[in-house]
PDB file of C-alpha atoms in Angstrom:
ATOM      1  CA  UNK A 253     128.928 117.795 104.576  1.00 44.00           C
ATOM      2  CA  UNK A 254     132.316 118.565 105.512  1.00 44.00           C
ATOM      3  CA  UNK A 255     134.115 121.856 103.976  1.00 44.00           C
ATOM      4  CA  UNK A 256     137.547 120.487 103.606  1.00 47.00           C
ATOM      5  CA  UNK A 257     136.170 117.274 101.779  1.00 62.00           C
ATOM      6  CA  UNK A 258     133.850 119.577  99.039  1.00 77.00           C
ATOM      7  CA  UNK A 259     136.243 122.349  98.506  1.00 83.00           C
ATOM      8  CA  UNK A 260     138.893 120.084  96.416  1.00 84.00           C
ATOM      9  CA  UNK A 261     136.450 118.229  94.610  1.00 84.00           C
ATOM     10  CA  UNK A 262     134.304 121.123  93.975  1.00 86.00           C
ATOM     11  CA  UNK A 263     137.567 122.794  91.867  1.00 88.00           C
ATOM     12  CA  UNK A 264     138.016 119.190  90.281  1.00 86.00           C
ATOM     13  CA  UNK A 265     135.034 119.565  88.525  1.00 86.00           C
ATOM     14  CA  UNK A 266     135.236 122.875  87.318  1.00 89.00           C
ATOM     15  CA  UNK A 267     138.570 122.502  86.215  1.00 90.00           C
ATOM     16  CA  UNK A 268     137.201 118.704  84.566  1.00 87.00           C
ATOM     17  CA  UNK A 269     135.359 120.910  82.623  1.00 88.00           C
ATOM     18  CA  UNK A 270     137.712 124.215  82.096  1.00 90.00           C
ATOM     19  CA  UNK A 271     135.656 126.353  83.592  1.00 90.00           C
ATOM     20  CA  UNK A 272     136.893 129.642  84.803  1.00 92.00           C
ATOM     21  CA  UNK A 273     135.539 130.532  88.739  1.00 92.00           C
ATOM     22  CA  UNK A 274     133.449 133.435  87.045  1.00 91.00           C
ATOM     23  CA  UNK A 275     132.321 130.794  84.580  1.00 91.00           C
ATOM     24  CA  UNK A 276     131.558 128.311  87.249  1.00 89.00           C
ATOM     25  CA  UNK A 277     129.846 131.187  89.409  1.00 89.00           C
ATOM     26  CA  UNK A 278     127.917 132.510  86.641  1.00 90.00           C
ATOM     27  CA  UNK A 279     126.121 128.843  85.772  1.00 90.00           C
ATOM     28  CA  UNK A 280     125.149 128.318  89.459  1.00 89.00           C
ATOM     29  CA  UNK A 281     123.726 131.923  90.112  1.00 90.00           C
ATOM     30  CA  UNK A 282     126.810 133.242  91.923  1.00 89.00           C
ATOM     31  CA  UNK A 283     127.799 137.043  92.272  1.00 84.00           C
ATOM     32  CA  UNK A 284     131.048 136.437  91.462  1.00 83.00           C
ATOM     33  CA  UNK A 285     134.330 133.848  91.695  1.00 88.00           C
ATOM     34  CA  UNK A 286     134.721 135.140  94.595  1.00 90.00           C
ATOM     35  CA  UNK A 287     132.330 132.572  96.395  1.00 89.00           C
ATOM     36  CA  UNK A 288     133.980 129.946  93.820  1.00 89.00           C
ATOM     37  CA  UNK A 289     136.954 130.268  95.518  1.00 91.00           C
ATOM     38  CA  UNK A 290     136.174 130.423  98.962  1.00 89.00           C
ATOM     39  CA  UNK A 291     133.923 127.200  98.434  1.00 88.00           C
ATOM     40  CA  UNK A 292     137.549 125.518  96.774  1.00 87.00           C
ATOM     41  CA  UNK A 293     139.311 127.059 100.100  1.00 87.00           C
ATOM     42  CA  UNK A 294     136.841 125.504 102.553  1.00 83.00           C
ATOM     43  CA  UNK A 295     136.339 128.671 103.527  1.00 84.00           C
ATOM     44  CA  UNK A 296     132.612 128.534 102.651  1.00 84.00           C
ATOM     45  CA  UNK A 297     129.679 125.698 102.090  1.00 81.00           C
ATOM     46  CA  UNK A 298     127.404 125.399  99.599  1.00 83.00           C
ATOM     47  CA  UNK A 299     123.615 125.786 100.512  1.00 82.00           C
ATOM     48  CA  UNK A 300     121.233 122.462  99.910  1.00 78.00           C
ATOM     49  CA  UNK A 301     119.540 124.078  96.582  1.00 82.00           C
ATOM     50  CA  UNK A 302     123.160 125.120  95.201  1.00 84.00           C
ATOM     51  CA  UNK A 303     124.125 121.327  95.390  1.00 84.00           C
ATOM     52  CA  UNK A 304     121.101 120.328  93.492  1.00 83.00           C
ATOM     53  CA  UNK A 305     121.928 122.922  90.929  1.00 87.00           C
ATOM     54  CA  UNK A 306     125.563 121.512  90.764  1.00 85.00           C
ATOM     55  CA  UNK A 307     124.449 118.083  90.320  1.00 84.00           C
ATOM     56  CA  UNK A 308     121.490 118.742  87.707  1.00 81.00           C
ATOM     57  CA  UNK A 309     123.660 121.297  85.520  1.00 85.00           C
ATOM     58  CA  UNK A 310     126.656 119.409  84.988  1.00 82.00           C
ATOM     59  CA  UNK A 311     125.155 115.877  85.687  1.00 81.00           C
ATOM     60  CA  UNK A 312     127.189 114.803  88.039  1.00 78.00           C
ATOM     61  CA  UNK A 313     126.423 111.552  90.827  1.00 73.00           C
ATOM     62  CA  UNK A 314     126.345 113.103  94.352  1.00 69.00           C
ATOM     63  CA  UNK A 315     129.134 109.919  95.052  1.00 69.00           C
ATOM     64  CA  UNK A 316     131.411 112.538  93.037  1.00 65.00           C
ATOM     65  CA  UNK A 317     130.883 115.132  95.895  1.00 67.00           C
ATOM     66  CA  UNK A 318     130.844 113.150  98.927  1.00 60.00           C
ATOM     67  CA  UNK A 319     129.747 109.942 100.422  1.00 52.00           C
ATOM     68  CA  UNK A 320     126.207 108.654 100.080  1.00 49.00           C
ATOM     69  CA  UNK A 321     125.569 108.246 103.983  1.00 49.00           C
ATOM     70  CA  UNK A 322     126.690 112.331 104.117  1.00 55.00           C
ATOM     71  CA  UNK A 323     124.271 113.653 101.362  1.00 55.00           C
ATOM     72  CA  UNK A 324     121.279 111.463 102.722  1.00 59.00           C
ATOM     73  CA  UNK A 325     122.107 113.198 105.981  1.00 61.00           C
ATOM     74  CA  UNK A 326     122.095 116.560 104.556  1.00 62.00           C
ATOM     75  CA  UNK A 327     119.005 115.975 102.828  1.00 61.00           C
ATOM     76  CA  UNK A 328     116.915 114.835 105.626  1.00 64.00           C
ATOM     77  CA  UNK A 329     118.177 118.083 107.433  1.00 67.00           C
ATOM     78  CA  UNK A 330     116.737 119.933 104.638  1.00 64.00           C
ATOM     79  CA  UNK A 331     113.672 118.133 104.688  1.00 62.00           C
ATOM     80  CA  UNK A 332     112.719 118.168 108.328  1.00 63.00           C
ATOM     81  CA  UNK A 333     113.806 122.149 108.326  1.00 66.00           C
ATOM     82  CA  UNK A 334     111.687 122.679 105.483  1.00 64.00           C
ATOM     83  CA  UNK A 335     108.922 121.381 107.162  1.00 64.00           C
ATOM     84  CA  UNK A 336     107.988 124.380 110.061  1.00 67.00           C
ATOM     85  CA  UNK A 337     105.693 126.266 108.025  1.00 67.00           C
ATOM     86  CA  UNK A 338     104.209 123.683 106.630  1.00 87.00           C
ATOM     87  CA  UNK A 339     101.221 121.203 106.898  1.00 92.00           C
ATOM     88  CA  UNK A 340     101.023 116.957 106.446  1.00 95.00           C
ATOM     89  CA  UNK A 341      98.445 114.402 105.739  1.00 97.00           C
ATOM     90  CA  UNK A 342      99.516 110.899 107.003  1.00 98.00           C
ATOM     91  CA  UNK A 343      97.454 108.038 105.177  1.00 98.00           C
ATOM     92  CA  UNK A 344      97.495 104.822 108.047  1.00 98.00           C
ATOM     93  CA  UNK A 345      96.330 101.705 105.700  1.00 97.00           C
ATOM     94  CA  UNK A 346      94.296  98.788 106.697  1.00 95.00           C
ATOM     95  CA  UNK A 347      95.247  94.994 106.631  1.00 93.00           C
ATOM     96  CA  UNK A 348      96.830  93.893 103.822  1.00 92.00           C
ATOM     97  CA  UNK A 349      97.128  97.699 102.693  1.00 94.00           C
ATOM     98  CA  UNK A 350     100.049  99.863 101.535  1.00 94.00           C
ATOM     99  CA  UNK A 351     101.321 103.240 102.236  1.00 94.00           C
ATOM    100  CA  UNK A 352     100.913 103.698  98.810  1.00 94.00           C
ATOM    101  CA  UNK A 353      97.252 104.351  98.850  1.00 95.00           C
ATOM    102  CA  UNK A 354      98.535 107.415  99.937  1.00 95.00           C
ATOM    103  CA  UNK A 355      98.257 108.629  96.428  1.00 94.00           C
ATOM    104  CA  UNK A 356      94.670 108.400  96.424  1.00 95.00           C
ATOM    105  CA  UNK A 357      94.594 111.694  98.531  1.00 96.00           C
ATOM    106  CA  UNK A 358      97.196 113.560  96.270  1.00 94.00           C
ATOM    107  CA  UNK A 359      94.134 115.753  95.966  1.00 95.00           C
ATOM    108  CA  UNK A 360      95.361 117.811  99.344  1.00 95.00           C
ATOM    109  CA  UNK A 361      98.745 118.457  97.844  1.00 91.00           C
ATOM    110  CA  UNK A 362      98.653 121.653  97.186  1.00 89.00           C
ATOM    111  CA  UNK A 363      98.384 122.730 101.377  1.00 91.00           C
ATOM    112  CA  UNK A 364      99.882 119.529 102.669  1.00 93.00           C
ATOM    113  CA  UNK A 365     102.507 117.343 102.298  1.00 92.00           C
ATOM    114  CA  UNK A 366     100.658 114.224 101.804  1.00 95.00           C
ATOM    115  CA  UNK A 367     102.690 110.809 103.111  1.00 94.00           C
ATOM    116  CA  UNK A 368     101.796 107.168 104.110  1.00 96.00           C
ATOM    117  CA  UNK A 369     102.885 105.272 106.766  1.00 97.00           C
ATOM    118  CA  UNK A 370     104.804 101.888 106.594  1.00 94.00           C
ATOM    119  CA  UNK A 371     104.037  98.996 108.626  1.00 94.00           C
ATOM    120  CA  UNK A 372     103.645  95.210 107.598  1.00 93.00           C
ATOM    121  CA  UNK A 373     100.692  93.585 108.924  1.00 90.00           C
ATOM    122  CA  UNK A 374     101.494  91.799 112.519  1.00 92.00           C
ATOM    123  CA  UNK A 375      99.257  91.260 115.372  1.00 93.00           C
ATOM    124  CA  UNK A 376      98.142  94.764 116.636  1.00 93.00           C
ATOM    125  CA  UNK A 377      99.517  94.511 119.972  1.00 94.00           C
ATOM    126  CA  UNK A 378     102.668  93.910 118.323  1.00 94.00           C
ATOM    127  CA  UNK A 379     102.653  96.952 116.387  1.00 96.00           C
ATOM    128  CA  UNK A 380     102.093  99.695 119.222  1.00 96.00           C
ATOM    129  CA  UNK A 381     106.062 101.193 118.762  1.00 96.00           C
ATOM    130  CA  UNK A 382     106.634 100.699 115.392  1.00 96.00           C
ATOM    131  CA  UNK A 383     103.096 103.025 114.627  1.00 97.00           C
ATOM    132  CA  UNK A 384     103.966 105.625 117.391  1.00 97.00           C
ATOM    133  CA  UNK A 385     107.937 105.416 115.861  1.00 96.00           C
ATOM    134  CA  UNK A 386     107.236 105.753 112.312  1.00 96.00           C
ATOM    135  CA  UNK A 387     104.175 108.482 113.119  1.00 97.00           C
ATOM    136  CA  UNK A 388     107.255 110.577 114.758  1.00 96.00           C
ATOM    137  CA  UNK A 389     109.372 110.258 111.649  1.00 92.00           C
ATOM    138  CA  UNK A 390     106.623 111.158 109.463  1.00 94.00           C
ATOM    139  CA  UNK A 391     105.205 114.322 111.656  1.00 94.00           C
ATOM    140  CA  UNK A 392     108.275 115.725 113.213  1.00 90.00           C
ATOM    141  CA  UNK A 393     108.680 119.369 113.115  1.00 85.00           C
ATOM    142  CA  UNK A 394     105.223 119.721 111.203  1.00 91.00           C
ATOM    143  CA  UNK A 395     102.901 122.832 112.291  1.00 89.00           C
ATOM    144  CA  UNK A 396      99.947 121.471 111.795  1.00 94.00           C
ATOM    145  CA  UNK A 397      99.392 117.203 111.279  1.00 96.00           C
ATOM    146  CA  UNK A 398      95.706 115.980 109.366  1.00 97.00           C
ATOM    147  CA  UNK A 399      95.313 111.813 109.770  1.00 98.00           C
ATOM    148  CA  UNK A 400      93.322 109.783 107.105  1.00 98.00           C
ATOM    149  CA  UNK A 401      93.024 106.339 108.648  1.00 98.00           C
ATOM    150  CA  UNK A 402      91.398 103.196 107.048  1.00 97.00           C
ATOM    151  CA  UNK A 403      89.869 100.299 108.594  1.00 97.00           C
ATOM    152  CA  UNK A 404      92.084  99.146 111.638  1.00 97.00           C
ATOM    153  CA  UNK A 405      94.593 102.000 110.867  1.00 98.00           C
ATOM    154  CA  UNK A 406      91.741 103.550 112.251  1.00 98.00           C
ATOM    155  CA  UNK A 407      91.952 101.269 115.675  1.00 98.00           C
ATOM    156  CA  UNK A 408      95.814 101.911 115.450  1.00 97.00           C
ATOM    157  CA  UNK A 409      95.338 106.057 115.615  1.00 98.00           C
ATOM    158  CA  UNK A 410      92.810 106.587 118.312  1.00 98.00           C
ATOM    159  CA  UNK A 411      94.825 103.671 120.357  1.00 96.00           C
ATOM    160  CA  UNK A 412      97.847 104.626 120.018  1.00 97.00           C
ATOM    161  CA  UNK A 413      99.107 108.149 118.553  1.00 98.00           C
ATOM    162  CA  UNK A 414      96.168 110.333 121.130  1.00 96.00           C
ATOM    163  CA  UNK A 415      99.305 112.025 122.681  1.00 96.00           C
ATOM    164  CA  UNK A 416     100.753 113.397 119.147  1.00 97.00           C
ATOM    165  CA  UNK A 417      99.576 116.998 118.221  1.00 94.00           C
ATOM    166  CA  UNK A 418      96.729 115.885 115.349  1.00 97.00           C
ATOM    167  CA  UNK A 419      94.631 118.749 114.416  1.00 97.00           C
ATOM    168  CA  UNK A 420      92.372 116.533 112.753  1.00 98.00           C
ATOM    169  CA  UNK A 421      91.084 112.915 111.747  1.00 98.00           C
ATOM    170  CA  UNK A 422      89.196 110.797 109.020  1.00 98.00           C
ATOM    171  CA  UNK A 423      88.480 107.452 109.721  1.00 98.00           C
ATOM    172  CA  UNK A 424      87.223 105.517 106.800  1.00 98.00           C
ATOM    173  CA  UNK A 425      85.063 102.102 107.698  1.00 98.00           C
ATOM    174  CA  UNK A 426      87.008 101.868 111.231  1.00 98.00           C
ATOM    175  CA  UNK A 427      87.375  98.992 113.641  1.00 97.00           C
ATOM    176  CA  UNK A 428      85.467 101.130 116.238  1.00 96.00           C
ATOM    177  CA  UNK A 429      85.455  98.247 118.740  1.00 95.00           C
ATOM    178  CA  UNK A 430      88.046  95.836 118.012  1.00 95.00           C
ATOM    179  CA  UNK A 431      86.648  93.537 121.300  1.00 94.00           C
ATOM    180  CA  UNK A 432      83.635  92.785 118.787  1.00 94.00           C
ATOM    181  CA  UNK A 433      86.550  91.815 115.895  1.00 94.00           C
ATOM    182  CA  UNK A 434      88.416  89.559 118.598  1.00 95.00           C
ATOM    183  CA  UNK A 435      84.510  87.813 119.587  1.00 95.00           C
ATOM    184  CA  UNK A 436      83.885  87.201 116.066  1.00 94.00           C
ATOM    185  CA  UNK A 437      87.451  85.655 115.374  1.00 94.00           C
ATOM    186  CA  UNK A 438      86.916  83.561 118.444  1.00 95.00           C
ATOM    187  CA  UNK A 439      82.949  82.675 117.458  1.00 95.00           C
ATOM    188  CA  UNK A 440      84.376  81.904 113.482  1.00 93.00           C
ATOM    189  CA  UNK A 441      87.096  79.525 115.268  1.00 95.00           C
ATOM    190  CA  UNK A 442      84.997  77.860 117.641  1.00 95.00           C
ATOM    191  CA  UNK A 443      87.002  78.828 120.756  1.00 96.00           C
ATOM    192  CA  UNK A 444      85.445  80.084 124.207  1.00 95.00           C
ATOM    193  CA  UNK A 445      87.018  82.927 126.159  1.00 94.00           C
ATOM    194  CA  UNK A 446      87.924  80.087 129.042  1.00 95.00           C
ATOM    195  CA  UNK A 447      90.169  78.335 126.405  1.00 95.00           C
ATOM    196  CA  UNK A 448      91.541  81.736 125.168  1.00 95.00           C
ATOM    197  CA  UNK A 449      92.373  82.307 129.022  1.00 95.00           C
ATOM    198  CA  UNK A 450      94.422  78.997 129.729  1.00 95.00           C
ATOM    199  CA  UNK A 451      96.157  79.395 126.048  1.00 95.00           C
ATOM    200  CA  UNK A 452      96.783  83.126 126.073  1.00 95.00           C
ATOM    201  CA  UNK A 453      97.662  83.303 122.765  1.00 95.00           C
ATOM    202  CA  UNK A 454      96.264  81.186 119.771  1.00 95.00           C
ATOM    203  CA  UNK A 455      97.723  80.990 116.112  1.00 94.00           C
ATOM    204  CA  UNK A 456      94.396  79.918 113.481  1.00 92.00           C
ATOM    205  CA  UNK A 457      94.536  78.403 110.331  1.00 90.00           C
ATOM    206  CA  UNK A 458      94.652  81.411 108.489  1.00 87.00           C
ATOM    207  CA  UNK A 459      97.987  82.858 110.191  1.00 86.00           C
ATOM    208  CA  UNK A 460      96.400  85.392 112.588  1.00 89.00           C
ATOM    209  CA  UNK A 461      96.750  84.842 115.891  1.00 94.00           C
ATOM    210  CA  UNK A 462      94.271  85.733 119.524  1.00 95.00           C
ATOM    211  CA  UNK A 463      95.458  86.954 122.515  1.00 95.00           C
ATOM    212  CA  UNK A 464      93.881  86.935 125.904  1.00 95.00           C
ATOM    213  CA  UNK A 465      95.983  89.915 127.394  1.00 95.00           C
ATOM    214  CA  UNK A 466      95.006  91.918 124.408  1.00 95.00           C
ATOM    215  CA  UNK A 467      91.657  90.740 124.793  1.00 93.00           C
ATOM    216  CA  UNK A 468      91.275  92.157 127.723  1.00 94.00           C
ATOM    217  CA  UNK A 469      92.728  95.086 127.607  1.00 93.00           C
ATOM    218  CA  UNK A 470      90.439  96.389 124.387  1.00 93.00           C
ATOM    219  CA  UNK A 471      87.606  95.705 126.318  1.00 90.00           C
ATOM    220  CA  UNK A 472      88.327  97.010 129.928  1.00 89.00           C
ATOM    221  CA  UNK A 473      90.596 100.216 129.276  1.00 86.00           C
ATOM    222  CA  UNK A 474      89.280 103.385 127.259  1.00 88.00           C
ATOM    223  CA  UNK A 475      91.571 105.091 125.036  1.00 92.00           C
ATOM    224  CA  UNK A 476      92.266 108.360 124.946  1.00 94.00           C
ATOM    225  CA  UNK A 477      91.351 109.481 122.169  1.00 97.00           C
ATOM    226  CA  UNK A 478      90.205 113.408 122.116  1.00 96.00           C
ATOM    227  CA  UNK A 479      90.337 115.309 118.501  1.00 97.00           C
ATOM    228  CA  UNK A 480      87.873 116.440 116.037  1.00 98.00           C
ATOM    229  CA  UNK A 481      87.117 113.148 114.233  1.00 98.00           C
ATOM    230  CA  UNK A 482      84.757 112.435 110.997  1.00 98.00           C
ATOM    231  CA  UNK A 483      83.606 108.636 110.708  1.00 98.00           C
ATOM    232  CA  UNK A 484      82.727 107.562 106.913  1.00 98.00           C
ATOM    233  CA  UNK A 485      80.651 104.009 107.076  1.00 98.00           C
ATOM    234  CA  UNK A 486      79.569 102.139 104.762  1.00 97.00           C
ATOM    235  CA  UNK A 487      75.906 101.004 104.716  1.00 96.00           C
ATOM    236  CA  UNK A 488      76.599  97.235 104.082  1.00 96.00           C
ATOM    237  CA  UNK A 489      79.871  97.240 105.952  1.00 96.00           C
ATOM    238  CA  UNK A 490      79.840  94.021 107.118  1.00 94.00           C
ATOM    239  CA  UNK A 491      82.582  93.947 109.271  1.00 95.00           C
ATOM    240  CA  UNK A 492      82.004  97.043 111.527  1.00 96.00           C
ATOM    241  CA  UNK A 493      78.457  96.801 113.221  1.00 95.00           C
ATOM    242  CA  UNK A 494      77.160 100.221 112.828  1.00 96.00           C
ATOM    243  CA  UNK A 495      75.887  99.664 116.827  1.00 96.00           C
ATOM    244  CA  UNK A 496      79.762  99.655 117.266  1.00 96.00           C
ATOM    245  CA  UNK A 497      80.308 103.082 115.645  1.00 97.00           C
ATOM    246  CA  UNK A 498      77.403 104.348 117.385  1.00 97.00           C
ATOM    247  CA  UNK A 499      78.787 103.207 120.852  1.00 96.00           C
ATOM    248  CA  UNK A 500      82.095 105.155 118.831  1.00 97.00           C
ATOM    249  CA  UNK A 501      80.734 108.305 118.549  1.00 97.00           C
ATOM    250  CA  UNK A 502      78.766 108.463 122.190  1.00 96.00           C
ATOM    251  CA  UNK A 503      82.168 108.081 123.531  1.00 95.00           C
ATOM    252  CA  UNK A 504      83.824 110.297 121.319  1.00 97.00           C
ATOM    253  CA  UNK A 505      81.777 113.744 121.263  1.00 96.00           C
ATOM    254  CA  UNK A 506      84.625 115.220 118.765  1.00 97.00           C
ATOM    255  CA  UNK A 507      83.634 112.497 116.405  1.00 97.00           C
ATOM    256  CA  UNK A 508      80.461 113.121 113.400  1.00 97.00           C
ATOM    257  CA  UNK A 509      79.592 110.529 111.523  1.00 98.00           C
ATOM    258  CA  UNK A 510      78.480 110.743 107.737  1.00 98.00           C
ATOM    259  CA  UNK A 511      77.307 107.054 106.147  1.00 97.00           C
ATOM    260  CA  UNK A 512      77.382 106.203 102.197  1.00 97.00           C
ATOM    261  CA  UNK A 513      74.234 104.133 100.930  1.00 96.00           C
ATOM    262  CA  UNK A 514      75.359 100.964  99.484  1.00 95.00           C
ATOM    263  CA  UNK A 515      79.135 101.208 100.323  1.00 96.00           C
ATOM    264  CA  UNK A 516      80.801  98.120 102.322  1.00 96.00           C
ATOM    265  CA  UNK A 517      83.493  97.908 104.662  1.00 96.00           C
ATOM    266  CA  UNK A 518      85.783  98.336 101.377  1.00 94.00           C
ATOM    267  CA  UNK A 519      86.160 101.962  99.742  1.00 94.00           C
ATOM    268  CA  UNK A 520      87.393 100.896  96.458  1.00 91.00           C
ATOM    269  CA  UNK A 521      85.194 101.859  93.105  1.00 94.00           C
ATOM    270  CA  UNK A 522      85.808 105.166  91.352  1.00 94.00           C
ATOM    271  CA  UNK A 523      82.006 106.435  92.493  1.00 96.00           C
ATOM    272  CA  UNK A 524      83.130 105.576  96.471  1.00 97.00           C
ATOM    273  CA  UNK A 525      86.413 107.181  96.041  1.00 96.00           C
ATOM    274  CA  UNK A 526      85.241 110.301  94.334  1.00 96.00           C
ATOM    275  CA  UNK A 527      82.646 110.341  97.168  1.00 97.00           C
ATOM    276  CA  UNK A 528      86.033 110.219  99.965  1.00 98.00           C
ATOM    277  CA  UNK A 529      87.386 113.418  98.101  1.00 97.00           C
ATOM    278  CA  UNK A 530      84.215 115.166  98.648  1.00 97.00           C
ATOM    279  CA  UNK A 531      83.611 114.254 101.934  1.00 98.00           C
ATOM    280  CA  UNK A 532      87.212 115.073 103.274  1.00 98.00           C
ATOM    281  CA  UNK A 533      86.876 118.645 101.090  1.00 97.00           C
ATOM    282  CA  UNK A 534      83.755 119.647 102.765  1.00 96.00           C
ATOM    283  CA  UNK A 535      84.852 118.667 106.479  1.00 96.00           C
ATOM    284  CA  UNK A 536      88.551 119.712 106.492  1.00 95.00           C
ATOM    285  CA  UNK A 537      89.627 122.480 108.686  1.00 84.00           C
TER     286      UNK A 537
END
């Protein structure tokens, strides 16, 4: 925000509404007109909480004070500043899932900020820097960073974001060996791993594609993957083989694993989400 661009239009407004400087100083928790007229001068800024005040007690659109790019700026300053003391949740959905189901784990609000991150659903190894770049946006500056990952947001956090500072993780129903996904897309299409090889990359019928390189790589290289992790399965999940998660957690000693009885691969009736908030209650450090 620049001084000599507030300053004029600060005295605009009070003088739009005949305000004195003590009057003006008085209604936004000011000593004295003193301030007032240094802020007119340019001589002084406002703080982040005194603008808010401004525009909430005399209702005024932030366009009045400066441009929109400027105040967006100063807010994500605030924002990220605000956040060194304090704690975050980041919800990562599954396919065909929203950052909104962030919402579902409002429940942790009162110790963490609780967000969701944004990605559209693309083929994963397409989706490696957007995940890492909008994990970074989310967890910048944060003190202490909790995951809650669903399905193959699950895949996407222990493959890509093991370098980032998480104290913790949930994984709800995860692709725990997304080599066994990639066979049974391949077995459900009717194509062999020598015709995945000469095509290296296959579009289906139903929009999602196969890809040899990526193949590959999730089943000869081992992630990295090295933090405190509790695995929620369903008992008829079946997507995830639970001899998957058990290969999972034998190469993951961090990683527990608690299973529902009766639950499938989808978390979604009020008994299975009421049994979430216990179960991330009990184990949260």
């Amino acid at each position: 925000m620049s001084k000599e661009t507030i300053g004029p239009k600060i005295k605009q407004i009070r003088k739009s509404r005949k305000l004195t400087q003590d009057q003006f100083a008085e209604s936004l928790g000011y000593s004295g007109k003193s301030v007032i007229s240094h802020i007119e001068k340019g001589d002084a800024d406002m703080t982040y909480e005194k603008i808010l005040l401004l525009l909430r007690t005399y209702m005024i659109d932030a366009n009045e004070l400066f441009e929109v790019e400027r105040i967006d700026k100063r807010l994500d300053e605030y924002r990220y500043n605000r956040r060194k003391d304090k704690k975050v949740v980041v919800y990562i959905h599954g396919l065909h899932g929203s950052y909104k189901e962030a919402s579902d784990y409002i429940f942790l609000s009162k110790e963490y900020d609780v967000v969701g991150l944004d990605y559209k659903d693309a083929n994963p190894w397409e989706l490696k820097e957007t995940i890492r770049n909008e994990f970074k946006k989310l967890t910048d500056n944060y003190k202490e960073i909790i995951v809650i990952a669903n399905s193959i947001g699950a895949f996407y956090t222990y493959e890509y974001l093991s370098d980032f500072n998480v104290k913790q993780a949930f994984f709800i129903s995860p692709i725990a060996d997304m080599g066994q996904i990639i066979i049974n897309m391949m077995m459900d299409n009717r194509i062999d791993k020598k015709r995945l090889k000469e095509e290296k990359t296959i579009k289906l019928d139903n929009g999602e594609a196969l890809s040899y390189d990526f193949y590959e790589h999730v089943n000869n290289d081992k992630d990295h993957w090295n933090i405190p992790t509790e695995i929620l399965y369903g008992s008829k999940d079946d997507i995830v083989y639970i001899e998957n998660i058990a290969t999972f957690l034998e190469n993951h000693p961090l990683a527990k694993l608690t299973i529902m009885s009766g639950a499938s691969h989808y978390f979604h009736t009020k008994e299975e989400k009421e049994f979430i908030k216990k179960w991330i209650l009990r184990n949260i450090r």
